[in-house]
DNA sequence: TTTGCTTATCGTCGATTTACGATTGCAAAC
DNA sequence: GTTTGCAATCGTAAATCGACGATAAGCAAA
C-alpha cells in the first residue's frame, strides 16, 4: 500500500469541515434559519418551534456557538441568541471557495465519468 | 415547557443537512478537492494523497456517494471516481439559499446582539 | 486457471453524537 | 430573603462515526 503522504489536512479544510459539521443536522439548519428570519433574537421560542426538548435545543445551540455561527447574550432571565455575522462571513468565503472549485454540469468536464 | 410544534423538519433542511454532514470531515473535503483538481478520475491515488488507510478512504468515498456528491464507475481492475455534478448543482442551490438568507456584516441587523 | 492488483466489505474498538429527564444556576420579581 | 422562570449542565443510554487490519470480491494478464 506504499506509505502515506502524511499531508494531514489543511487549516482551511478543517475549518470548512467544522462549519459543515455544525450544519450537518436538520435541527441546526432549522435553528439558523429561524434566527435569520426573525432578526430580533429569539431565545426559548426556539424550543416551541422545534420538535425537540429544551436540553436538546440548548445542546444544538452550544455546537453552533462552538462553530462560530451563533452568538448568545444573557439578557435578564432569558438568553438572547442571534447569528454571528463574522462566522457567517467566514462560512460564506469557505463554502464559496469550495463551490467555485467544483465544475458545473454546463461546463462538462472531459473526464471519464 | 408547553407542547411541541411537531413541525418535524423540512425536506430541504434534511437534504441540506445530509450534504453538510458529508462535508463535515476534513478528509472528505480533501477528497472532493482532489477530484475537482484532477478532472481525470483518480482512484486509489487518493489513498496515496491522504494520511489514511485504504479501507478508511473507501468508507469516506461511500459516504460521499451516498450523499450524491461523488460517482464511481468500475473501470477494469480499478474504480474511477469523479464528482457527481448533479449532486453538486443541488448542493450549490441549497447552500446558496441558506447563505442568501443570512444577513451580512455590512447589512447590519437592528437586532439586539 | 492461476496469479496479482485494486477496491469493497467485515468485524472491532473507542470516541462522539443525539436525545432525554433531572438537576443546578441565575437574575428578576415578589 | 424567597420564589419563579428560563437556560445551562449533568448523567445516561442508544446510535453513529472514524479508524484500522483482515478478509473477500472483481477483473486482467500470465
mmCIF file of C-alpha atoms (C1' of nucleotides) in Angstrom:
data_model
loop_
_atom_site.group_PDB
_atom_site.id
_atom_site.type_symbol
_atom_site.label_atom_id
_atom_site.label_comp_id
_atom_site.label_asym_id
_atom_site.label_seq_id
_atom_site.Cartn_x
_atom_site.Cartn_y
_atom_site.Cartn_z
ATOM 1 C CA UNK A 1 0.000 0.000 0.000
ATOM 2 C CA UNK A 2 3.042 2.191 -0.099
ATOM 3 C CA UNK A 3 3.469 4.787 2.581
ATOM 4 C CA UNK A 4 1.239 7.681 3.238
ATOM 5 C CA UNK A 5 1.932 11.190 2.227
ATOM 6 C CA UNK A 6 1.144 12.333 5.721
ATOM 7 C CA UNK A 7 -0.142 15.540 4.293
ATOM 8 C CA UNK A 8 -2.544 15.724 7.185
ATOM 9 C CA UNK A 9 -5.228 18.253 6.472
ATOM 10 C CA UNK A 10 -5.204 21.911 5.659
ATOM 11 C CA UNK A 11 -6.281 24.519 8.133
ATOM 12 C CA UNK A 12 -8.934 25.590 5.638
ATOM 13 C CA UNK A 13 -10.157 22.037 5.228
ATOM 14 C CA UNK A 14 -10.587 21.687 8.948
ATOM 15 C CA UNK A 15 -12.375 24.987 9.317
ATOM 16 C CA UNK A 16 -14.707 24.207 6.473
ATOM 17 C CA UNK A 17 -15.361 20.747 7.835
ATOM 18 C CA UNK A 18 -16.184 22.190 11.248
ATOM 19 C CA UNK A 19 -18.703 24.580 9.749
ATOM 20 C CA UNK A 20 -20.224 21.892 7.564
ATOM 21 C CA UNK A 21 -20.466 19.564 10.520
ATOM 22 C CA UNK A 22 -22.312 22.188 12.503
ATOM 23 C CA UNK A 23 -24.833 22.410 9.668
ATOM 24 C CA UNK A 24 -24.973 18.645 9.348
ATOM 25 C CA UNK A 25 -28.157 18.252 11.328
ATOM 26 C CA UNK A 26 -31.659 19.293 10.296
ATOM 27 C CA UNK A 27 -32.346 20.836 13.680
ATOM 28 C CA UNK A 28 -29.351 23.118 13.412
ATOM 29 C CA UNK A 29 -30.265 24.148 9.901
ATOM 30 C CA UNK A 30 -33.719 24.948 11.181
ATOM 31 C CA UNK A 31 -32.289 26.940 14.069
ATOM 32 C CA UNK A 32 -30.117 29.200 11.950
ATOM 33 C CA UNK A 33 -32.998 29.698 9.549
ATOM 34 C CA UNK A 34 -35.237 30.743 12.401
ATOM 35 C CA UNK A 35 -32.603 33.113 13.716
ATOM 36 C CA UNK A 36 -32.183 34.667 10.299
ATOM 37 C CA UNK A 37 -35.918 35.009 9.817
ATOM 38 C CA UNK A 38 -36.716 36.860 12.999
ATOM 39 C CA UNK A 39 -33.766 39.146 13.111
ATOM 40 C CA UNK A 40 -34.749 40.030 16.600
ATOM 41 C CA UNK A 41 -33.151 37.452 18.802
ATOM 42 C CA UNK A 42 -35.437 34.753 19.973
ATOM 43 C CA UNK A 43 -34.468 32.634 22.905
ATOM 44 C CA UNK A 44 -36.630 29.870 24.289
ATOM 45 C CA UNK A 45 -39.045 30.381 21.464
ATOM 46 C CA UNK A 46 -36.811 28.078 19.521
ATOM 47 C CA UNK A 47 -37.900 25.265 21.779
ATOM 48 C CA UNK A 48 -41.510 25.942 20.907
ATOM 49 C CA UNK A 49 -40.740 25.944 17.205
ATOM 50 C CA UNK A 50 -38.791 22.717 17.203
ATOM 51 C CA UNK A 51 -39.845 19.149 17.902
ATOM 52 C CA UNK A 52 -37.102 18.803 20.477
ATOM 53 C CA UNK A 53 -36.737 19.160 24.190
ATOM 54 C CA UNK A 54 -35.233 22.217 25.842
ATOM 55 C CA UNK A 55 -31.993 20.484 26.749
ATOM 56 C CA UNK A 56 -31.522 19.154 23.253
ATOM 57 C CA UNK A 57 -32.052 22.573 21.706
ATOM 58 C CA UNK A 58 -29.581 24.007 24.182
ATOM 59 C CA UNK A 59 -27.005 21.445 23.083
ATOM 60 C CA UNK A 60 -27.506 22.255 19.428
ATOM 61 C CA UNK A 61 -27.080 25.926 20.221
ATOM 62 C CA UNK A 62 -23.876 25.133 22.045
ATOM 63 C CA UNK A 63 -22.494 23.391 18.962
ATOM 64 C CA UNK A 64 -23.478 26.259 16.726
ATOM 65 C CA UNK A 65 -21.783 28.629 19.133
ATOM 66 C CA UNK A 66 -18.643 26.468 19.124
ATOM 67 C CA UNK A 67 -18.645 26.594 15.325
ATOM 68 C CA UNK A 68 -18.840 30.372 15.492
ATOM 69 C CA UNK A 69 -22.165 30.597 13.708
ATOM 70 C CA UNK A 70 -24.268 31.781 16.622
ATOM 71 C CA UNK A 71 -23.854 34.193 19.495
ATOM 72 C CA UNK A 72 -25.663 34.271 22.811
ATOM 73 C CA UNK A 73 -26.037 37.101 25.247
ATOM 74 C CA UNK A 74 -27.596 36.933 28.647
ATOM 75 C CA UNK A 75 -30.491 39.308 28.808
ATOM 76 C CA UNK A 76 -32.050 39.243 32.176
ATOM 77 C CA UNK A 77 -33.636 35.901 32.976
ATOM 78 C CA UNK A 78 -33.525 34.759 29.379
ATOM 79 C CA UNK A 79 -30.818 34.409 26.761
ATOM 80 C CA UNK A 80 -30.755 36.280 23.516
ATOM 81 C CA UNK A 81 -29.422 34.304 20.595
ATOM 82 C CA UNK A 82 -28.523 35.595 17.204
ATOM 83 C CA UNK A 83 -26.329 34.825 14.253
ATOM 84 C CA UNK A 84 -22.627 35.512 14.476
ATOM 85 C CA UNK A 85 -22.203 37.510 11.304
ATOM 86 C CA UNK A 86 -18.442 37.244 11.387
ATOM 87 C CA UNK A 87 -18.689 33.480 11.454
ATOM 88 C CA UNK A 88 -21.140 33.520 8.573
ATOM 89 C CA UNK A 89 -18.800 35.703 6.567
ATOM 90 C CA UNK A 90 -16.165 33.024 7.052
ATOM 91 C CA UNK A 91 -18.629 30.313 6.114
ATOM 92 C CA UNK A 92 -19.595 32.223 3.016
ATOM 93 C CA UNK A 93 -15.974 32.523 1.993
ATOM 94 C CA UNK A 94 -15.026 28.905 2.628
ATOM 95 C CA UNK A 95 -18.138 27.412 1.088
ATOM 96 C CA UNK A 96 -17.923 29.784 -1.828
ATOM 97 C CA UNK A 97 -14.344 28.738 -2.441
ATOM 98 C CA UNK A 98 -15.288 25.098 -2.441
ATOM 99 C CA UNK A 99 -18.270 25.529 -4.712
ATOM 100 C CA UNK A 100 -16.230 27.670 -7.075
ATOM 101 C CA UNK A 101 -13.716 24.852 -7.346
ATOM 102 C CA UNK A 102 -16.404 22.401 -8.393
ATOM 103 C CA UNK A 103 -17.228 22.167 -12.092
ATOM 104 C CA UNK A 104 -20.794 22.830 -13.163
ATOM 105 C CA UNK A 105 -22.863 20.461 -15.309
ATOM 106 C CA UNK A 106 -22.803 23.009 -18.133
ATOM 107 C CA UNK A 107 -19.031 23.196 -18.192
ATOM 108 C CA UNK A 108 -18.899 19.459 -18.623
ATOM 109 C CA UNK A 109 -15.514 18.084 -17.781
ATOM 110 C CA UNK A 110 -13.723 15.924 -20.334
ATOM 111 C CA UNK A 111 -13.264 13.354 -17.594
ATOM 112 C CA UNK A 112 -14.184 9.711 -17.810
ATOM 113 C CA UNK A 113 -17.491 9.701 -15.929
ATOM 114 C CA UNK B 1 -42.479 23.577 28.707
ATOM 115 C CA UNK B 2 -45.645 23.770 26.698
ATOM 116 C CA UNK B 3 -46.106 21.320 23.889
ATOM 117 C CA UNK B 4 -44.027 20.993 20.825
ATOM 118 C CA UNK B 5 -44.988 22.253 17.459
ATOM 119 C CA UNK B 6 -44.063 18.911 15.989
ATOM 120 C CA UNK B 7 -43.099 20.657 12.823
ATOM 121 C CA UNK B 8 -40.514 17.982 12.248
ATOM 122 C CA UNK B 9 -38.042 19.095 9.635
ATOM 123 C CA UNK B 10 -38.369 20.230 6.065
ATOM 124 C CA UNK B 11 -37.300 18.062 3.185
ATOM 125 C CA UNK B 12 -34.904 20.828 2.189
ATOM 126 C CA UNK B 13 -33.487 21.012 5.688
ATOM 127 C CA UNK B 14 -32.795 17.318 5.671
ATOM 128 C CA UNK B 15 -31.183 17.370 2.256
ATOM 129 C CA UNK B 16 -29.009 20.294 3.146
ATOM 130 C CA UNK B 17 -28.052 18.682 6.426
ATOM 131 C CA UNK B 18 -27.104 15.471 4.621
ATOM 132 C CA UNK B 19 -24.857 17.336 2.226
ATOM 133 C CA UNK B 20 -23.306 19.378 5.007
ATOM 134 C CA UNK B 21 -22.735 16.260 7.035
ATOM 135 C CA UNK B 22 -20.941 14.634 4.128
ATOM 136 C CA UNK B 23 -18.627 17.639 4.020
ATOM 137 C CA UNK B 24 -18.248 17.635 7.774
ATOM 138 C CA UNK B 25 -14.927 15.837 7.785
ATOM 139 C CA UNK B 26 -11.571 17.195 6.615
ATOM 140 C CA UNK B 27 -10.778 14.013 4.726
ATOM 141 C CA UNK B 28 -13.939 14.281 2.668
ATOM 142 C CA UNK B 29 -13.331 17.930 1.915
ATOM 143 C CA UNK B 30 -9.844 16.969 0.779
ATOM 144 C CA UNK B 31 -11.241 14.179 -1.382
ATOM 145 C CA UNK B 32 -13.683 16.345 -3.280
ATOM 146 C CA UNK B 33 -10.998 18.966 -3.737
ATOM 147 C CA UNK B 34 -8.660 16.382 -5.191
ATOM 148 C CA UNK B 35 -11.361 15.114 -7.501
ATOM 149 C CA UNK B 36 -12.095 18.629 -8.698
ATOM 150 C CA UNK B 37 -8.430 19.373 -9.219
ATOM 151 C CA UNK B 38 -7.542 16.430 -11.388
ATOM 152 C CA UNK B 39 -10.618 16.296 -13.508
ATOM 153 C CA UNK B 40 -9.468 12.980 -14.746
ATOM 154 C CA UNK B 41 -10.774 10.478 -12.261
ATOM 155 C CA UNK B 42 -8.252 9.231 -9.834
ATOM 156 C CA UNK B 43 -8.969 6.088 -7.912
ATOM 157 C CA UNK B 44 -6.541 4.584 -5.461
ATOM 158 C CA UNK B 45 -4.296 7.564 -5.901
ATOM 159 C CA UNK B 46 -6.481 9.170 -3.307
ATOM 160 C CA UNK B 47 -5.074 6.754 -0.788
ATOM 161 C CA UNK B 48 -1.565 7.909 -1.618
ATOM 162 C CA UNK B 49 -2.550 11.525 -1.213
ATOM 163 C CA UNK B 50 -4.267 11.114 2.102
ATOM 164 C CA UNK B 51 -2.932 10.169 5.517
ATOM 165 C CA UNK B 52 -5.489 7.405 5.811
ATOM 166 C CA UNK B 53 -5.673 3.717 5.164
ATOM 167 C CA UNK B 54 -7.265 2.271 2.063
ATOM 168 C CA UNK B 55 -10.315 0.992 3.898
ATOM 169 C CA UNK B 56 -10.909 4.327 5.553
ATOM 170 C CA UNK B 57 -10.716 6.164 2.255
ATOM 171 C CA UNK B 58 -13.126 3.661 0.779
ATOM 172 C CA UNK B 59 -15.573 4.366 3.562
ATOM 173 C CA UNK B 60 -15.352 8.101 3.067
ATOM 174 C CA UNK B 61 -15.986 7.616 -0.628
ATOM 175 C CA UNK B 62 -19.008 5.520 0.209
ATOM 176 C CA UNK B 63 -20.431 8.312 2.326
ATOM 177 C CA UNK B 64 -19.806 10.870 -0.380
ATOM 178 C CA UNK B 65 -21.523 8.593 -2.854
ATOM 179 C CA UNK B 66 -24.484 8.199 -0.506
ATOM 180 C CA UNK B 67 -24.727 11.979 -0.279
ATOM 181 C CA UNK B 68 -24.768 12.177 -4.068
ATOM 182 C CA UNK B 69 -21.598 14.192 -4.336
ATOM 183 C CA UNK B 70 -19.400 11.552 -5.921
ATOM 184 C CA UNK B 71 -19.809 8.900 -8.573
ATOM 185 C CA UNK B 72 -17.834 5.712 -9.091
ATOM 186 C CA UNK B 73 -17.500 3.598 -12.178
ATOM 187 C CA UNK B 74 -15.754 0.290 -12.428
ATOM 188 C CA UNK B 75 -13.001 0.504 -14.980
ATOM 189 C CA UNK B 76 -11.238 -2.774 -15.299
ATOM 190 C CA UNK B 77 -9.471 -3.755 -12.134
ATOM 191 C CA UNK B 78 -9.717 -0.294 -10.659
ATOM 192 C CA UNK B 79 -12.524 2.129 -9.930
ATOM 193 C CA UNK B 80 -12.864 5.553 -11.454
ATOM 194 C CA UNK B 81 -14.198 8.181 -9.113
ATOM 195 C CA UNK B 82 -15.381 11.603 -10.035
ATOM 196 C CA UNK B 83 -17.696 14.325 -8.856
ATOM 197 C CA UNK B 84 -21.418 13.916 -9.322
ATOM 198 C CA UNK B 85 -22.170 17.212 -10.978
ATOM 199 C CA UNK B 86 -25.890 16.845 -10.485
ATOM 200 C CA UNK B 87 -25.364 16.455 -6.778
ATOM 201 C CA UNK B 88 -23.128 19.486 -6.695
ATOM 202 C CA UNK B 89 -25.724 21.515 -8.512
ATOM 203 C CA UNK B 90 -28.133 20.606 -5.744
ATOM 204 C CA UNK B 91 -25.550 21.471 -3.112
ATOM 205 C CA UNK B 92 -24.925 24.791 -4.790
ATOM 206 C CA UNK B 93 -28.611 25.585 -4.764
ATOM 207 C CA UNK B 94 -29.271 24.567 -1.166
ATOM 208 C CA UNK B 95 -26.160 26.173 0.283
ATOM 209 C CA UNK B 96 -26.714 29.270 -1.792
ATOM 210 C CA UNK B 97 -30.251 29.538 -0.485
ATOM 211 C CA UNK B 98 -29.068 29.278 3.086
ATOM 212 C CA UNK B 99 -26.259 31.783 2.692
ATOM 213 C CA UNK B 100 -28.598 34.171 0.927
ATOM 214 C CA UNK B 101 -30.914 34.026 3.898
ATOM 215 C CA UNK B 102 -28.142 35.021 6.263
ATOM 216 C CA UNK B 103 -27.535 38.735 6.808
ATOM 217 C CA UNK B 104 -24.088 40.094 6.015
ATOM 218 C CA UNK B 105 -21.998 42.160 8.451
ATOM 219 C CA UNK B 106 -22.420 45.191 6.172
ATOM 220 C CA UNK B 107 -26.178 44.998 6.231
ATOM 221 C CA UNK B 108 -26.062 45.080 9.992
ATOM 222 C CA UNK B 109 -29.274 43.902 11.519
ATOM 223 C CA UNK B 110 -31.055 46.126 14.010
ATOM 224 C CA UNK B 111 -31.173 43.120 16.347
ATOM 225 C CA UNK B 112 -30.030 43.073 19.921
ATOM 226 C CA UNK B 113 -26.611 41.449 19.549
ATOM 227 C "C1'" DT C 1 -6.683 -21.397 -14.212
ATOM 228 C "C1'" DT C 2 -3.919 -19.128 -11.555
ATOM 229 C "C1'" DT C 3 -1.791 -15.037 -10.141
ATOM 230 C "C1'" DG C 4 -1.685 -10.275 -8.991
ATOM 231 C "C1'" DC C 5 -3.610 -5.910 -8.399
ATOM 232 C "C1'" DT C 6 -7.318 -2.908 -6.814
ATOM 233 C "C1'" DT C 7 -11.335 -1.989 -4.215
ATOM 234 C "C1'" DA C 8 -15.216 -3.267 -1.079
ATOM 235 C "C1'" DT C 9 -16.741 -5.222 2.977
ATOM 236 C "C1'" DC C 10 -16.492 -7.315 7.685
ATOM 237 C "C1'" DG C 11 -15.521 -7.095 12.457
ATOM 238 C "C1'" DT C 12 -13.880 -4.486 16.011
ATOM 239 C "C1'" DC C 13 -12.783 -0.749 19.095
ATOM 240 C "C1'" DG C 14 -13.035 3.710 21.228
ATOM 241 C "C1'" DA C 15 -14.896 8.254 20.698
ATOM 242 C "C1'" DT C 16 -18.538 11.107 19.520
ATOM 243 C "C1'" DT C 17 -23.428 12.350 18.666
ATOM 244 C "C1'" DT C 18 -28.236 12.671 19.712
ATOM 245 C "C1'" DA C 19 -31.672 12.629 22.672
ATOM 246 C "C1'" DC C 20 -33.977 12.897 27.059
ATOM 247 C "C1'" DG C 21 -35.177 13.855 32.047
ATOM 248 C "C1'" DA C 22 -33.413 15.728 36.187
ATOM 249 C "C1'" DT C 23 -30.782 18.985 38.383
ATOM 250 C "C1'" DT C 24 -28.374 23.223 39.039
ATOM 251 C "C1'" DG C 25 -27.562 28.169 38.351
ATOM 252 C "C1'" DC C 26 -29.047 32.861 37.889
ATOM 253 C "C1'" DA C 27 -31.481 37.058 37.523
ATOM 254 C "C1'" DA C 28 -35.678 39.414 38.378
ATOM 255 C "C1'" DA C 29 -39.963 39.852 40.955
ATOM 256 C "C1'" DC C 30 -42.394 39.427 44.984
ATOM 257 C "C1'" DG D 1 -34.793 36.521 51.534
ATOM 258 C "C1'" DT D 2 -37.925 33.649 48.848
ATOM 259 C "C1'" DT D 3 -39.932 32.389 44.972
ATOM 260 C "C1'" DT D 4 -40.414 31.972 39.986
ATOM 261 C "C1'" DG D 5 -38.866 31.051 35.250
ATOM 262 C "C1'" DC D 6 -35.592 30.380 31.867
ATOM 263 C "C1'" DA D 7 -31.486 28.265 30.293
ATOM 264 C "C1'" DA D 8 -27.199 25.518 31.020
ATOM 265 C "C1'" DT D 9 -25.308 21.475 32.651
ATOM 266 C "C1'" DC D 10 -25.130 16.659 34.357
ATOM 267 C "C1'" DG D 11 -25.922 11.896 33.826
ATOM 268 C "C1'" DT D 12 -27.365 8.386 30.964
ATOM 269 C "C1'" DA D 13 -28.474 5.323 27.095
ATOM 270 C "C1'" DA D 14 -28.679 4.168 22.265
ATOM 271 C "C1'" DA D 15 -26.900 5.006 17.965
ATOM 272 C "C1'" DT D 16 -23.492 6.507 14.801
ATOM 273 C "C1'" DC D 17 -18.768 7.711 13.348
ATOM 274 C "C1'" DG D 18 -13.851 7.127 12.318
ATOM 275 C "C1'" DA D 19 -10.270 4.388 12.010
ATOM 276 C "C1'" DC D 20 -7.865 0.198 11.339
ATOM 277 C "C1'" DG D 21 -6.432 -4.655 9.904
ATOM 278 C "C1'" DA D 22 -8.025 -8.652 7.790
ATOM 279 C "C1'" DT D 23 -10.612 -10.762 4.501
ATOM 280 C "C1'" DA D 24 -13.395 -11.235 0.384
ATOM 281 C "C1'" DA D 25 -14.577 -9.976 -4.366
ATOM 282 C "C1'" DG D 26 -13.706 -8.493 -9.177
ATOM 283 C "C1'" DC D 27 -11.132 -8.258 -13.175
ATOM 284 C "C1'" DA D 28 -6.769 -8.634 -16.375
ATOM 285 C "C1'" DA D 29 -2.983 -10.658 -17.640
ATOM 286 C "C1'" DA D 30 0.093 -14.509 -17.493
#
